[in-house]
Amino acid sequence: MDTTTFYLSSKPELIAWEVSPPTGGWGVSEYVYRVNVTDIDNDTVTVYFWLKNSTSDWFLENSTNSTKCFNTTLIFKKTYSKYNIDTWYYK
């Protein structure tokens, strides 16, 4: 008898994205981006931090792995210089 097995997984949740400080200029020493991650299946989750401005398309700035995450806060940090003056977007 042939049997087939499969694992039905849920999608990880990324909630409460925030950046601190929420506004500023290139003189701000560091921007801190936070997101809360929950994976009810306790899988290893890779979270990607993407940036974009008016002169570039989305690019991968950083990524991190988290295991057995339930409302786990992941942090990404970014420092901008006077050469990075622009409006920036993140996802």
XYZ file of N, CA, C and O in Angstrom:
364
model
N 0.847 -1.174 0.000
C 0.000 0.000 0.000
C 0.898 1.243 0.000
O 1.790 1.375 0.812
N 0.642 2.152 -0.931
C 1.380 3.414 -0.981
C 0.733 4.416 -0.035
O -0.481 4.542 0.024
N 1.555 5.105 0.681
C 1.056 6.187 1.531
C 1.842 7.439 1.232
O 3.009 7.386 0.877
N 1.175 8.536 1.363
C 1.809 9.826 1.155
C 1.597 10.654 2.407
O 0.492 10.700 2.946
N 2.655 11.269 2.851
C 2.543 12.147 4.013
C 2.923 13.561 3.609
O 3.684 13.768 2.662
N 2.399 14.483 4.330
C 2.767 15.877 4.102
C 2.591 16.642 5.402
O 1.929 16.182 6.325
N 3.221 17.784 5.438
C 3.167 18.655 6.605
C 2.561 19.980 6.174
O 3.076 20.639 5.279
N 1.465 20.327 6.781
C 0.807 21.595 6.482
C 1.277 22.618 7.506
O 1.054 22.466 8.705
N 1.942 23.631 7.037
C 2.568 24.620 7.912
C 1.808 25.942 7.866
O 1.169 26.270 6.872
N 1.913 26.689 8.935
C 1.333 28.034 8.947
C 2.405 29.043 8.549
O 3.601 28.766 8.618
N 1.966 30.232 8.140
C 2.898 31.307 7.811
C 3.319 32.013 9.098
O 2.497 32.222 9.985
N 4.569 32.407 9.192
C 4.988 33.216 10.338
C 4.295 34.583 10.302
O 3.971 35.089 9.228
N 4.062 35.156 11.450
C 3.468 36.496 11.547
C 4.552 37.507 11.874
O 5.340 37.308 12.794
N 4.564 38.597 11.127
C 5.439 39.735 11.403
C 4.526 40.900 11.740
O 3.762 41.359 10.891
N 4.593 41.361 12.974
C 3.714 42.451 13.402
C 4.512 43.516 14.133
O 5.637 43.288 14.560
N 3.886 44.656 14.275
C 4.424 45.773 15.071
C 5.775 46.267 14.571
O 6.673 46.541 15.347
N 5.913 46.427 13.243
C 7.121 47.046 12.706
C 7.241 48.462 13.245
O 6.251 49.190 13.294
N 8.418 48.851 13.654
C 8.634 50.232 14.073
C 10.086 50.610 13.861
O 10.966 49.750 13.816
N 10.306 51.904 13.720
C 11.654 52.431 13.602
C 11.817 53.532 14.633
O 10.903 54.307 14.895
N 13.002 53.560 15.238
C 13.280 54.566 16.267
C 14.635 55.195 15.986
O 15.623 54.462 15.835
N 14.704 56.514 15.888
C 13.605 57.464 15.938
C 12.789 57.397 14.645
O 13.313 57.010 13.591
N 11.497 57.786 14.700
C 10.649 57.689 13.516
C 10.991 58.705 12.426
O 10.680 58.493 11.259
N 11.615 59.804 12.791
C 12.060 60.805 11.818
C 13.416 61.327 12.263
O 13.835 61.138 13.394
N 14.098 61.976 11.360
C 15.397 62.534 11.715
C 16.183 62.839 10.471
O 15.670 62.824 9.360
N 17.454 63.059 10.646
C 18.337 63.377 9.533
C 19.574 62.511 9.588
O 19.697 61.622 10.424
N 20.505 62.802 8.712
C 21.707 61.984 8.641
C 22.556 62.100 9.898
O 23.412 61.268 10.152
N 22.319 63.104 10.715
C 23.077 63.268 11.949
C 22.654 62.329 13.067
O 23.334 62.211 14.080
N 21.527 61.637 12.905
C 21.102 60.661 13.903
C 22.121 59.531 13.897
O 22.463 58.986 12.842
N 22.624 59.178 15.073
C 23.721 58.208 15.117
C 23.321 56.829 14.616
O 24.124 56.135 13.996
N 22.077 56.409 14.885
C 21.671 55.069 14.466
C 20.147 54.958 14.475
O 19.491 55.465 15.375
N 19.610 54.308 13.465
C 18.188 53.995 13.435
C 18.034 52.533 13.817
O 18.801 51.670 13.368
N 17.038 52.253 14.643
C 16.790 50.891 15.110
C 15.418 50.462 14.597
O 14.411 51.111 14.884
N 15.390 49.382 13.827
C 14.167 48.838 13.259
C 13.819 47.570 14.029
O 14.668 46.700 14.220
N 12.560 47.480 14.473
C 12.117 46.322 15.253
C 10.880 45.703 14.611
O 10.048 46.404 14.055
N 10.765 44.376 14.762
C 9.569 43.663 14.337
C 9.377 42.481 15.286
O 10.337 41.872 15.738
N 8.121 42.182 15.595
C 7.801 41.022 16.419
C 7.445 39.860 15.506
O 6.633 40.005 14.592
N 8.033 38.705 15.791
C 7.859 37.514 14.967
C 7.246 36.402 15.795
O 7.691 36.131 16.910
N 6.218 35.754 15.219
C 5.614 34.581 15.850
C 5.467 33.499 14.799
O 4.970 33.755 13.701
N 5.913 32.292 15.138
C 5.704 31.135 14.282
C 5.138 30.013 15.161
O 5.869 29.433 15.975
N 3.859 29.756 15.017
C 3.209 28.800 15.914
C 3.664 27.362 15.685
O 3.454 26.498 16.529
N 4.346 27.095 14.556
C 4.868 25.756 14.278
C 6.272 25.551 14.838
O 6.834 24.464 14.705
N 6.842 26.593 15.418
C 8.206 26.540 15.962
C 9.257 26.219 14.902
O 10.264 25.572 15.185
N 9.007 26.659 13.679
C 10.000 26.507 12.618
C 11.078 27.576 12.779
O 10.878 28.584 13.458
N 12.195 27.368 12.113
C 13.190 28.429 12.009
C 12.687 29.425 10.976
O 12.306 29.051 9.867
N 12.666 30.692 11.348
C 12.148 31.752 10.488
C 13.310 32.662 10.102
O 14.093 33.082 10.950
N 13.417 32.967 8.817
C 14.383 33.953 8.348
C 13.627 35.223 8.016
O 12.680 35.201 7.228
N 14.038 36.332 8.636
C 13.408 37.628 8.391
C 14.404 38.481 7.612
O 15.568 38.598 7.994
N 13.916 39.060 6.521
C 14.746 39.897 5.650
C 14.400 41.359 5.863
O 13.229 41.721 5.943
N 15.419 42.193 5.938
C 15.262 43.636 6.128
C 15.666 44.321 4.828
O 16.830 44.295 4.429
N 14.679 44.918 4.148
C 14.878 45.551 2.846
C 14.779 47.067 2.974
O 13.976 47.573 3.749
N 15.579 47.779 2.203
C 15.550 49.241 2.153
C 15.403 49.710 0.710
O 15.772 48.998 -0.225
N 14.906 50.938 0.570
C 14.734 51.561 -0.744
C 14.732 53.066 -0.557
O 14.261 53.570 0.456
N 15.255 53.795 -1.537
C 15.118 55.252 -1.553
C 14.764 55.682 -2.976
O 14.484 54.850 -3.830
N 14.780 56.979 -3.241
C 14.332 57.474 -4.547
C 15.289 57.124 -5.679
O 14.911 57.185 -6.845
N 16.523 56.770 -5.361
C 17.495 56.470 -6.415
C 17.802 54.986 -6.545
O 18.643 54.601 -7.348
N 17.146 54.155 -5.745
C 17.418 52.723 -5.821
C 16.131 51.923 -5.720
O 15.128 52.394 -5.199
N 16.202 50.701 -6.211
C 15.114 49.761 -6.027
C 15.330 49.086 -4.664
O 16.328 49.343 -3.988
N 14.420 48.222 -4.263
C 14.577 47.512 -2.993
C 15.868 46.720 -2.999
O 16.207 46.062 -3.987
N 16.623 46.803 -1.902
C 17.822 45.987 -1.760
C 17.854 45.386 -0.366
O 17.349 45.958 0.595
N 18.432 44.202 -0.288
C 18.520 43.489 0.982
C 19.627 44.102 1.826
O 20.795 44.068 1.447
N 19.255 44.680 2.959
C 20.225 45.288 3.865
C 20.763 44.270 4.859
O 21.937 44.289 5.213
N 19.891 43.355 5.320
C 20.302 42.410 6.356
C 19.247 41.318 6.459
O 18.142 41.450 5.942
N 19.585 40.255 7.152
C 18.623 39.207 7.469
C 19.061 38.519 8.756
O 20.230 38.611 9.154
N 18.114 37.847 9.398
C 18.441 37.117 10.623
C 17.506 35.929 10.759
O 16.394 35.943 10.232
N 17.965 34.896 11.454
C 17.166 33.708 11.718
C 16.689 33.716 13.156
O 17.387 34.188 14.050
N 15.509 33.152 13.356
C 14.966 33.017 14.701
C 14.321 31.641 14.804
O 13.636 31.195 13.883
N 14.553 30.964 15.910
C 13.967 29.651 16.119
C 12.997 29.694 17.285
O 13.196 30.431 18.253
N 11.960 28.902 17.163
C 10.941 28.799 18.210
C 10.515 30.182 18.684
O 10.579 30.506 19.868
N 10.092 30.998 17.750
C 9.775 32.387 18.084
C 8.276 32.566 18.347
O 7.440 32.169 17.551
N 7.994 33.140 19.484
C 6.638 33.530 19.846
C 6.702 34.956 20.361
O 7.252 35.206 21.438
N 6.228 35.890 19.558
C 6.295 37.309 19.882
C 7.734 37.726 20.208
O 7.986 38.466 21.149
N 8.650 37.226 19.406
C 10.070 37.523 19.569
C 10.406 38.809 18.830
O 10.062 38.955 17.661
N 11.072 39.726 19.489
C 11.463 40.982 18.857
C 12.808 40.818 18.168
O 13.798 40.443 18.804
N 12.823 41.070 16.865
C 14.066 41.081 16.107
C 14.447 42.518 15.829
O 13.582 43.366 15.587
N 15.742 42.790 15.862
C 16.239 44.162 15.728
C 17.244 44.244 14.581
O 18.133 43.401 14.464
N 17.054 45.271 13.753
C 18.012 45.608 12.702
C 18.445 47.052 12.945
O 17.607 47.900 13.270
N 19.732 47.333 12.765
C 20.246 48.689 12.979
C 20.886 49.203 11.698
O 21.490 48.448 10.942
N 20.732 50.514 11.489
C 21.287 51.134 10.282
C 21.760 52.537 10.602
O 21.056 53.310 11.258
N 22.949 52.859 10.147
C 23.500 54.201 10.277
C 23.585 54.811 8.888
O 24.030 54.163 7.943
N 23.124 56.047 8.770
C 23.161 56.762 7.497
C 24.173 57.893 7.595
O 24.388 58.458 8.662
N 24.765 58.248 6.470
C 25.724 59.356 6.440
C 25.140 60.517 5.638
O 24.046 60.416 5.088
N 25.888 61.579 5.541
C 25.424 62.739 4.776
C 25.248 62.394 3.301
O 24.555 63.087 2.576
N 25.845 61.306 2.845
C 25.717 60.878 1.456
C 24.435 60.077 1.219
O 24.126 59.741 0.076
N 23.705 59.783 2.290
C 22.464 59.002 2.201
C 21.215 59.854 2.372
O 20.134 59.321 2.618
N 21.338 61.185 2.236
C 20.176 62.051 2.424
C 19.132 61.720 1.359
O 19.418 61.761 0.156
N 17.943 61.364 1.798
C 16.853 60.972 0.909
C 15.691 60.530 1.788
O 15.815 60.463 3.008
N 14.585 60.193 1.179
C 13.491 59.541 1.878
C 13.687 58.048 1.740
O 13.837 57.545 0.615
N 13.714 57.340 2.858
C 13.970 55.907 2.860
C 12.718 55.141 3.228
O 11.911 55.598 4.046
N 12.576 53.964 2.657
C 11.449 53.077 2.934
C 12.021 51.734 3.383
O 13.127 51.353 2.948
N 11.302 51.042 4.207
C 11.758 49.727 4.656
C 10.617 48.731 4.610
O 9.434 49.096 4.655
N 10.981 47.480 4.485
C 9.995 46.391 4.573
C 10.712 45.155 5.052
O 11.907 45.048 5.041
